[in-house]
mmCIF file of C-alpha atoms in Angstrom:
data_model
loop_
_atom_site.group_PDB
_atom_site.id
_atom_site.type_symbol
_atom_site.label_atom_id
_atom_site.label_comp_id
_atom_site.label_asym_id
_atom_site.label_seq_id
_atom_site.Cartn_x
_atom_site.Cartn_y
_atom_site.Cartn_z
ATOM 1 C CA MET M 1 12.995 24.845 8.931
ATOM 2 C CA GLN M 2 12.818 23.774 5.298
ATOM 3 C CA ALA M 3 9.728 24.738 3.338
ATOM 4 C CA ILE M 4 8.525 25.220 -0.203
ATOM 5 C CA ILE M 5 8.780 28.897 -1.126
ATOM 6 C CA PHE M 6 8.389 30.959 -4.264
ATOM 7 C CA ASP M 7 9.235 34.537 -5.189
ATOM 8 C CA LYS M 8 6.638 35.124 -7.883
ATOM 9 C CA PHE M 9 3.385 33.623 -9.075
ATOM 10 C CA GLY M 10 3.497 31.326 -12.067
ATOM 11 C CA ALA M 11 4.001 27.792 -13.334
ATOM 12 C CA ALA M 12 5.039 24.860 -11.168
ATOM 13 C CA ASP M 13 8.739 25.552 -11.678
ATOM 14 C CA VAL M 14 8.556 28.711 -9.509
ATOM 15 C CA LEU M 15 8.468 26.442 -6.457
ATOM 16 C CA HIS M 16 11.727 25.620 -4.694
ATOM 17 C CA ILE M 17 12.833 24.437 -1.306
ATOM 18 C CA GLY M 18 14.390 26.939 1.083
ATOM 19 C CA GLU M 19 14.575 28.120 4.671
ATOM 20 C CA ALA M 20 11.599 29.676 6.468
ATOM 21 C CA SER M 21 10.837 30.658 10.033
ATOM 22 C CA GLU M 22 8.900 28.194 12.152
ATOM 23 C CA PRO M 23 5.304 29.255 12.874
ATOM 24 C CA VAL M 24 4.576 30.936 16.207
ATOM 25 C CA LEU M 25 2.522 28.884 18.657
ATOM 26 C CA ARG M 26 -0.784 30.553 19.632
ATOM 27 C CA PRO M 27 -3.084 29.601 22.527
ATOM 28 C CA ASN M 28 -5.350 27.314 20.458
ATOM 29 C CA ASP M 29 -2.599 25.813 18.310
ATOM 30 C CA LEU M 30 -0.704 22.587 18.059
ATOM 31 C CA LEU M 31 2.775 22.749 16.565
ATOM 32 C CA VAL M 32 3.273 19.661 14.430
ATOM 33 C CA ARG M 33 6.404 18.060 13.018
ATOM 34 C CA THR M 34 5.017 17.449 9.552
ATOM 35 C CA ARG M 35 5.575 13.967 8.179
ATOM 36 C CA ALA M 36 3.332 14.234 5.126
ATOM 37 C CA ALA M 37 1.174 16.855 3.396
ATOM 38 C CA GLY M 38 -1.652 16.480 0.907
ATOM 39 C CA VAL M 39 -1.594 18.312 -2.429
ATOM 40 C CA ASN M 40 -4.853 20.059 -3.378
ATOM 41 C CA ARG M 41 -6.112 22.166 -6.259
ATOM 42 C CA ALA M 42 -6.201 25.164 -3.942
ATOM 43 C CA ASP M 43 -2.399 24.911 -3.816
ATOM 44 C CA LEU M 44 -2.283 25.444 -7.570
ATOM 45 C CA THR M 45 -4.545 28.481 -7.240
ATOM 46 C CA HIS M 46 -2.258 29.861 -4.531
ATOM 47 C CA ARG M 47 0.825 29.361 -6.717
ATOM 48 C CA ARG M 48 -0.815 31.139 -9.652
ATOM 49 C CA GLY M 49 -1.791 34.125 -7.487
ATOM 50 C CA GLY M 50 -5.503 33.424 -7.135
ATOM 51 C CA TYR M 51 -5.527 34.280 -3.428
ATOM 52 C CA GLY M 52 -2.831 36.955 -3.286
ATOM 53 C CA TRP M 53 0.005 36.977 -0.779
ATOM 54 C CA PRO M 54 -1.700 38.408 2.318
ATOM 55 C CA ASP M 55 -5.040 36.667 1.981
ATOM 56 C CA PHE M 56 -4.177 32.986 2.054
ATOM 57 C CA GLY M 57 -5.185 32.384 5.665
ATOM 58 C CA ASP M 58 -2.632 31.604 8.354
ATOM 59 C CA SER M 59 0.558 31.416 6.325
ATOM 60 C CA THR M 60 2.171 32.573 3.113
ATOM 61 C CA ILE M 61 3.521 29.026 2.823
ATOM 62 C CA MET M 62 1.107 26.908 0.805
ATOM 63 C CA GLY M 63 -0.552 23.653 1.762
ATOM 64 C CA LEU M 64 -3.825 22.837 3.493
ATOM 65 C CA GLU M 65 -3.550 19.393 5.103
ATOM 66 C CA ILE M 66 -0.966 17.701 7.250
ATOM 67 C CA ALA M 67 -0.144 14.563 9.189
ATOM 68 C CA GLY M 68 2.587 14.438 11.797
ATOM 69 C CA ASP M 69 3.602 14.522 15.452
ATOM 70 C CA VAL M 70 2.687 17.163 18.023
ATOM 71 C CA ILE M 71 5.800 18.938 19.319
ATOM 72 C CA ALA M 72 4.135 21.755 21.298
ATOM 73 C CA VAL M 73 0.646 22.682 22.546
ATOM 74 C CA GLY M 74 -0.925 26.084 23.199
ATOM 75 C CA GLU M 75 -2.237 27.032 26.621
ATOM 76 C CA HIS M 76 -5.904 26.679 25.633
ATOM 77 C CA VAL M 77 -5.539 23.323 23.868
ATOM 78 C CA GLU M 78 -7.675 20.450 25.142
ATOM 79 C CA GLY M 79 -7.340 16.760 24.369
ATOM 80 C CA TYR M 80 -3.873 16.709 22.791
ATOM 81 C CA ALA M 81 -0.342 16.329 24.143
ATOM 82 C CA VAL M 82 3.220 16.371 22.847
ATOM 83 C CA GLY M 83 3.911 13.135 20.987
ATOM 84 C CA ASP M 84 0.366 12.599 19.689
ATOM 85 C CA ARG M 85 -0.015 11.656 16.043
ATOM 86 C CA VAL M 86 -2.463 14.046 14.397
ATOM 87 C CA MET M 87 -3.874 14.956 11.009
ATOM 88 C CA GLY M 88 -6.015 17.839 9.888
ATOM 89 C CA ILE M 89 -6.702 20.882 7.750
ATOM 90 C CA VAL M 90 -4.535 23.964 8.248
ATOM 91 C CA GLY M 91 -4.898 27.549 7.062
ATOM 92 C CA GLY M 92 -1.765 27.336 4.947
ATOM 93 C CA GLY M 93 1.723 26.217 5.897
ATOM 94 C CA ALA M 94 1.549 22.475 5.184
ATOM 95 C CA TYR M 95 4.485 22.461 2.733
ATOM 96 C CA ALA M 96 7.011 22.766 5.554
ATOM 97 C CA GLU M 97 8.797 20.686 8.169
ATOM 98 C CA VAL M 98 6.785 22.305 10.974
ATOM 99 C CA ALA M 99 3.181 23.514 10.756
ATOM 100 C CA ARG M 100 0.616 24.846 13.191
ATOM 101 C CA ILE M 101 -2.982 23.731 13.378
ATOM 102 C CA ASP M 102 -5.939 24.926 15.435
ATOM 103 C CA TYR M 103 -6.553 21.974 17.749
ATOM 104 C CA ARG M 104 -10.267 22.097 16.861
ATOM 105 C CA MET M 105 -9.318 21.237 13.281
ATOM 106 C CA ALA M 106 -7.021 18.380 14.316
ATOM 107 C CA MET M 107 -7.900 14.692 14.563
ATOM 108 C CA PRO M 108 -5.989 11.768 16.038
ATOM 109 C CA ILE M 109 -4.522 9.487 13.400
ATOM 110 C CA PRO M 110 -6.273 6.110 13.714
ATOM 111 C CA ASP M 111 -4.103 3.233 14.908
ATOM 112 C CA GLY M 112 -2.452 1.378 12.053
ATOM 113 C CA LEU M 113 -2.755 4.270 9.601
ATOM 114 C CA ASP M 114 0.524 5.639 8.198
ATOM 115 C CA TYR M 115 1.308 9.333 7.740
ATOM 116 C CA VAL M 116 0.905 9.270 3.946
ATOM 117 C CA HIS M 117 -2.654 7.955 4.131
ATOM 118 C CA ALA M 118 -3.461 10.210 7.087
ATOM 119 C CA ALA M 119 -2.353 13.290 5.121
ATOM 120 C CA ALA M 120 -4.725 12.298 2.317
ATOM 121 C CA ILE M 121 -7.887 12.047 4.425
ATOM 122 C CA THR M 122 -9.080 15.304 5.886
ATOM 123 C CA GLU M 123 -9.465 17.727 2.990
ATOM 124 C CA VAL M 124 -11.256 15.257 0.725
ATOM 125 C CA PHE M 125 -13.302 13.328 3.267
ATOM 126 C CA VAL M 126 -14.403 16.365 5.288
ATOM 127 C CA THR M 127 -15.449 18.048 2.026
ATOM 128 C CA ALA M 128 -17.221 14.905 0.806
ATOM 129 C CA HIS M 129 -19.090 14.454 4.109
ATOM 130 C CA GLU M 130 -20.186 18.093 4.161
ATOM 131 C CA ALA M 131 -21.495 17.924 0.595
ATOM 132 C CA LEU M 132 -23.105 14.487 0.722
ATOM 133 C CA ILE M 133 -24.421 14.172 4.246
ATOM 134 C CA HIS M 134 -24.638 17.576 5.944
ATOM 135 C CA LEU M 135 -25.812 19.615 2.954
ATOM 136 C CA GLY M 136 -27.018 16.913 0.546
ATOM 137 C CA LYS M 137 -28.939 14.995 3.237
ATOM 138 C CA LEU M 138 -28.165 11.666 1.576
ATOM 139 C CA GLN M 139 -30.260 8.846 3.030
ATOM 140 C CA PRO M 140 -29.960 5.049 2.827
ATOM 141 C CA GLY M 141 -31.716 3.728 -0.254
ATOM 142 C CA GLU M 142 -31.400 6.965 -2.246
ATOM 143 C CA LYS M 143 -29.608 7.274 -5.575
ATOM 144 C CA VAL M 144 -26.632 9.608 -5.907
ATOM 145 C CA LEU M 145 -24.551 10.691 -8.907
ATOM 146 C CA ILE M 146 -20.957 11.651 -8.077
ATOM 147 C CA HIS M 147 -18.907 13.297 -10.793
ATOM 148 C CA ALA M 148 -15.122 12.829 -10.942
ATOM 149 C CA GLY M 149 -15.578 9.642 -8.963
ATOM 150 C CA SER M 150 -11.921 8.632 -9.209
ATOM 151 C CA GLY M 151 -10.580 11.963 -7.926
ATOM 152 C CA GLY M 152 -9.721 12.882 -4.366
ATOM 153 C CA VAL M 153 -13.055 14.264 -3.144
ATOM 154 C CA GLY M 154 -14.997 12.187 -5.650
ATOM 155 C CA GLY M 155 -13.402 8.940 -4.499
ATOM 156 C CA ALA M 156 -14.051 9.860 -0.878
ATOM 157 C CA ALA M 157 -17.670 10.686 -1.714
ATOM 158 C CA VAL M 158 -18.174 7.338 -3.462
ATOM 159 C CA GLN M 159 -16.962 5.532 -0.335
ATOM 160 C CA LEU M 160 -19.130 7.571 2.037
ATOM 161 C CA ALA M 161 -22.204 7.224 -0.174
ATOM 162 C CA HIS M 162 -21.729 3.459 -0.374
ATOM 163 C CA ALA M 163 -21.222 3.239 3.396
ATOM 164 C CA THR M 164 -24.435 5.240 3.873
ATOM 165 C CA GLY M 165 -26.397 2.649 1.919
ATOM 166 C CA ALA M 166 -27.072 4.653 -1.237
ATOM 167 C CA THR M 167 -27.036 3.412 -4.824
ATOM 168 C CA VAL M 168 -23.980 5.125 -6.323
ATOM 169 C CA PHE M 169 -23.541 6.350 -9.909
ATOM 170 C CA ALA M 170 -20.045 7.708 -10.633
ATOM 171 C CA THR M 171 -18.533 9.337 -13.696
ATOM 172 C CA ALA M 172 -14.906 8.541 -14.499
ATOM 173 C CA GLN M 173 -12.671 7.713 -17.426
ATOM 174 C CA ALA M 174 -13.064 4.115 -18.541
ATOM 175 C CA SER M 175 -9.574 3.286 -17.244
ATOM 176 C CA ALA M 176 -10.730 4.190 -13.711
ATOM 177 C CA HIS M 177 -13.979 2.212 -13.703
ATOM 178 C CA GLU M 178 -12.470 -0.736 -11.845
ATOM 179 C CA LEU M 179 -11.266 1.659 -9.138
ATOM 180 C CA VAL M 180 -14.605 3.443 -8.649
ATOM 181 C CA ARG M 181 -16.427 0.121 -8.479
ATOM 182 C CA ARG M 182 -13.934 -1.064 -5.869
ATOM 183 C CA LEU M 183 -14.652 2.107 -3.880
ATOM 184 C CA GLY M 184 -18.354 1.307 -3.897
ATOM 185 C CA ALA M 185 -19.905 2.605 -7.119
ATOM 186 C CA ASP M 186 -22.812 0.505 -8.391
ATOM 187 C CA HIS M 187 -22.714 2.112 -11.840
ATOM 188 C CA ALA M 188 -19.617 3.583 -13.524
ATOM 189 C CA ILE M 189 -20.246 6.034 -16.386
ATOM 190 C CA ASP M 190 -17.577 6.836 -18.980
ATOM 191 C CA TYR M 191 -17.933 10.615 -19.243
ATOM 192 C CA VAL M 192 -15.701 10.686 -22.347
ATOM 193 C CA ASN M 193 -17.827 8.369 -24.488
ATOM 194 C CA GLU M 194 -21.205 8.450 -22.735
ATOM 195 C CA ASP M 195 -23.706 11.170 -21.869
ATOM 196 C CA PHE M 196 -24.175 10.745 -18.140
ATOM 197 C CA ALA M 197 -27.691 12.220 -18.288
ATOM 198 C CA GLU M 198 -28.790 9.600 -20.815
ATOM 199 C CA VAL M 199 -27.258 6.792 -18.737
ATOM 200 C CA VAL M 200 -28.956 8.032 -15.559
ATOM 201 C CA GLU M 201 -32.287 8.363 -17.351
ATOM 202 C CA ARG M 202 -32.042 4.810 -18.660
ATOM 203 C CA LEU M 203 -30.843 3.166 -15.439
ATOM 204 C CA THR M 204 -33.410 4.950 -13.266
ATOM 205 C CA GLU M 205 -36.253 4.402 -15.749
ATOM 206 C CA GLN M 206 -36.533 8.178 -16.258
ATOM 207 C CA ARG M 207 -36.962 8.859 -12.525
ATOM 208 C CA GLY M 208 -33.544 10.464 -11.982
ATOM 209 C CA VAL M 209 -31.255 10.492 -8.940
ATOM 210 C CA ASP M 210 -31.935 12.053 -5.553
ATOM 211 C CA LEU M 211 -28.590 13.820 -5.180
ATOM 212 C CA ILE M 212 -25.767 14.973 -7.451
ATOM 213 C CA LEU M 213 -22.310 16.065 -6.338
ATOM 214 C CA ASP M 214 -20.619 18.107 -9.078
ATOM 215 C CA PHE M 215 -17.144 19.600 -9.474
ATOM 216 C CA ILE M 216 -17.373 20.561 -13.159
ATOM 217 C CA GLY M 217 -19.769 23.497 -13.373
ATOM 218 C CA ALA M 218 -21.260 25.067 -16.483
ATOM 219 C CA PRO M 219 -20.751 22.191 -18.974
ATOM 220 C CA TYR M 220 -22.707 19.814 -16.711
ATOM 221 C CA PHE M 221 -25.176 22.171 -15.063
ATOM 222 C CA GLU M 222 -28.244 21.799 -17.282
ATOM 223 C CA ARG M 223 -27.836 18.037 -17.570
ATOM 224 C CA ASN M 224 -27.399 17.781 -13.806
ATOM 225 C CA VAL M 225 -30.689 19.557 -13.192
ATOM 226 C CA ASN M 226 -32.418 17.363 -15.760
ATOM 227 C CA SER M 227 -31.012 14.238 -14.051
ATOM 228 C CA LEU M 228 -32.576 14.984 -10.652
ATOM 229 C CA ALA M 229 -35.624 13.158 -9.362
ATOM 230 C CA PHE M 230 -38.562 14.927 -7.707
ATOM 231 C CA GLY M 231 -37.221 16.755 -4.634
ATOM 232 C CA GLY M 232 -33.635 16.166 -5.766
ATOM 233 C CA ARG M 233 -30.594 18.130 -4.619
ATOM 234 C CA LEU M 234 -27.589 19.355 -6.602
ATOM 235 C CA VAL M 235 -24.543 20.248 -4.498
ATOM 236 C CA GLN M 236 -22.074 22.319 -6.523
ATOM 237 C CA ILE M 237 -18.628 21.877 -5.020
ATOM 238 C CA GLY M 238 -16.369 23.021 -7.864
ATOM 239 C CA ILE M 239 -16.252 24.771 -11.215
ATOM 240 C CA MET M 240 -13.354 23.025 -12.918
ATOM 241 C CA GLY M 241 -15.113 23.247 -16.273
ATOM 242 C CA GLY M 242 -15.846 26.974 -15.992
ATOM 243 C CA ILE M 243 -18.827 29.193 -15.253
ATOM 244 C CA GLU M 244 -19.755 30.630 -18.654
ATOM 245 C CA ASN M 245 -23.071 29.824 -20.344
ATOM 246 C CA ALA M 246 -24.501 27.726 -17.549
ATOM 247 C CA ARG M 247 -28.121 27.073 -18.531
ATOM 248 C CA ILE M 248 -30.786 26.269 -15.973
ATOM 249 C CA PRO M 249 -34.124 24.692 -16.975
ATOM 250 C CA LEU M 250 -36.327 26.709 -14.622
ATOM 251 C CA ASP M 251 -39.446 24.667 -15.299
ATOM 252 C CA ARG M 252 -37.644 21.531 -14.131
ATOM 253 C CA LEU M 253 -36.361 23.354 -11.063
ATOM 254 C CA LEU M 254 -39.816 24.656 -10.206
ATOM 255 C CA TYR M 255 -42.083 21.696 -10.882
ATOM 256 C CA ARG M 256 -39.751 19.062 -9.486
ATOM 257 C CA HIS M 257 -39.110 21.039 -6.283
ATOM 258 C CA LEU M 258 -35.347 20.847 -6.747
ATOM 259 C CA GLN M 259 -32.630 22.371 -4.574
ATOM 260 C CA ILE M 260 -29.274 23.766 -5.762
ATOM 261 C CA ILE M 261 -26.642 24.237 -3.068
ATOM 262 C CA GLY M 262 -23.172 25.720 -3.444
ATOM 263 C CA THR M 263 -20.329 25.124 -1.022
ATOM 264 C CA VAL M 264 -16.604 25.794 -0.703
ATOM 265 C CA MET M 265 -14.544 25.261 2.422
ATOM 266 C CA LYS M 266 -11.814 27.862 2.101
ATOM 267 C CA SER M 267 -13.999 30.963 2.367
ATOM 268 C CA ARG M 268 -15.934 29.755 5.419
ATOM 269 C CA THR M 269 -15.296 31.138 8.900
ATOM 270 C CA GLN M 270 -13.120 29.237 11.354
ATOM 271 C CA GLU M 271 -16.163 28.386 13.445
ATOM 272 C CA VAL M 272 -17.873 26.791 10.446
ATOM 273 C CA LYS M 273 -14.713 24.859 9.582
ATOM 274 C CA HIS M 274 -14.514 23.608 13.173
ATOM 275 C CA GLY M 275 -18.048 22.262 12.796
ATOM 276 C CA MET M 276 -17.258 20.595 9.477
ATOM 277 C CA SER M 277 -14.246 18.799 10.947
ATOM 278 C CA ARG M 278 -16.136 17.823 14.076
ATOM 279 C CA ARG M 279 -19.068 16.365 12.144
ATOM 280 C CA PHE M 280 -16.775 14.273 9.987
ATOM 281 C CA LYS M 281 -14.701 13.068 12.948
ATOM 282 C CA GLU M 282 -17.742 12.035 14.966
ATOM 283 C CA ARG M 283 -19.400 10.205 12.063
ATOM 284 C CA TRP M 284 -16.521 8.552 10.202
ATOM 285 C CA LEU M 285 -13.094 8.600 11.887
ATOM 286 C CA ALA M 286 -13.588 5.201 13.544
ATOM 287 C CA ASN M 287 -14.226 3.699 10.091
ATOM 288 C CA PHE M 288 -10.635 4.246 8.925
ATOM 289 C CA VAL M 289 -9.471 0.780 9.864
ATOM 290 C CA LYS M 290 -8.310 -2.296 7.974
ATOM 291 C CA ASP M 291 -10.886 -3.123 5.283
ATOM 292 C CA GLY M 292 -12.709 0.138 6.087
ATOM 293 C CA LEU M 293 -12.616 3.613 4.554
ATOM 294 C CA THR M 294 -9.335 4.573 2.933
ATOM 295 C CA PRO M 295 -8.025 7.450 0.820
ATOM 296 C CA VAL M 296 -6.916 6.627 -2.720
ATOM 297 C CA ILE M 297 -3.205 7.439 -3.060
ATOM 298 C CA ASP M 298 -2.071 8.341 -6.562
ATOM 299 C CA SER M 299 1.583 9.130 -5.901
ATOM 300 C CA VAL M 300 4.065 10.264 -3.260
ATOM 301 C CA TYR M 301 6.862 12.826 -3.728
ATOM 302 C CA PRO M 302 9.507 14.254 -1.399
ATOM 303 C CA LEU M 303 8.878 17.857 -0.339
ATOM 304 C CA ALA M 304 11.621 19.174 -2.635
ATOM 305 C CA GLN M 305 9.641 17.863 -5.645
ATOM 306 C CA ALA M 306 6.478 19.806 -4.839
ATOM 307 C CA GLY M 307 6.586 21.429 -8.263
ATOM 308 C CA VAL M 308 6.652 18.041 -9.989
ATOM 309 C CA ALA M 309 3.756 16.879 -7.824
ATOM 310 C CA GLN M 310 1.691 19.949 -8.643
ATOM 311 C CA GLN M 311 2.429 19.600 -12.352
ATOM 312 C CA ARG M 312 1.063 16.055 -12.253
ATOM 313 C CA MET M 313 -2.175 17.401 -10.797
ATOM 314 C CA GLU M 314 -2.253 20.315 -13.228
ATOM 315 C CA ASP M 315 -1.894 17.910 -16.157
ATOM 316 C CA GLY M 316 -4.833 15.867 -14.865
ATOM 317 C CA LEU M 317 -2.770 12.693 -14.515
ATOM 318 C CA ASN M 318 -3.585 11.816 -10.928
ATOM 319 C CA VAL M 319 -6.191 9.286 -9.869
ATOM 320 C CA GLY M 320 -6.632 9.946 -6.170
ATOM 321 C CA LYS M 321 -4.446 11.981 -3.836
ATOM 322 C CA ILE M 322 -0.891 13.222 -4.363
ATOM 323 C CA VAL M 323 1.100 13.419 -1.123
ATOM 324 C CA LEU M 324 4.388 15.093 -0.168
ATOM 325 C CA THR M 325 6.652 13.567 2.486
ATOM 326 C CA MET M 326 9.142 15.349 4.721
#
């Protein structure tokens, strides 16, 4: 089969298309003819050597989410058959014509949804649901601040928060404000020219928000804590801005009874990942219909241009998901 391979860690131009062996079917696996694969920041980390060759999960081939057609099923698989259209998160191997997925991580592609959109759902929406609903305990009527609201996970989180009945504050570049409002944000904050903490303080009459979902890390940490209402929760889901010099106002944490929760999907056990996928599927999958939930697609590239696709993400040019097609 054709797959994206590389011989050394480095910049995006180390990636090239070549021949690789098809994955071996195991008892709990589906073999899937991949039609589309989502591009994620973890792929960039893999390419740079952040995980090392032997430690990237199921495959040395990169890629974490797929959409395609089942071509074989393992002996312990339940609920799926050859010919089914499926999407889901894999432990590596998505950048290839054939991938394997644990059937407990797979989901049926909703009727009417194409492969490109299906490949852009699971990583971002499962992550957003876990952070907002399962860990963040977001309730109807609460106020939530979502950073990077025009990104993949951020855009998914804005949609889920709106569908939950929360009042949604989202940070994004001014050029993306129309998009985040269309996704469901009640208030769009220009993080380049505005201090989000000052905006939140003003719009909530100094009360703060009940929940914050943050991908940035140290540069936002102190202001995030100061922007939380009594009993508020901060879910830290990324550290794109670094980890150095993160300041925490302990008096605010103590007297406001705040909670700080960290989460990352990749390092969790398979059993935990099964639960994350199941919770999302049961709560939201039926909502991916016309005029319902939808992933934001930034751009689509053929598999052979995986390096170009990753460079777009690395340069911070994408608004929404980048998808590869086979």
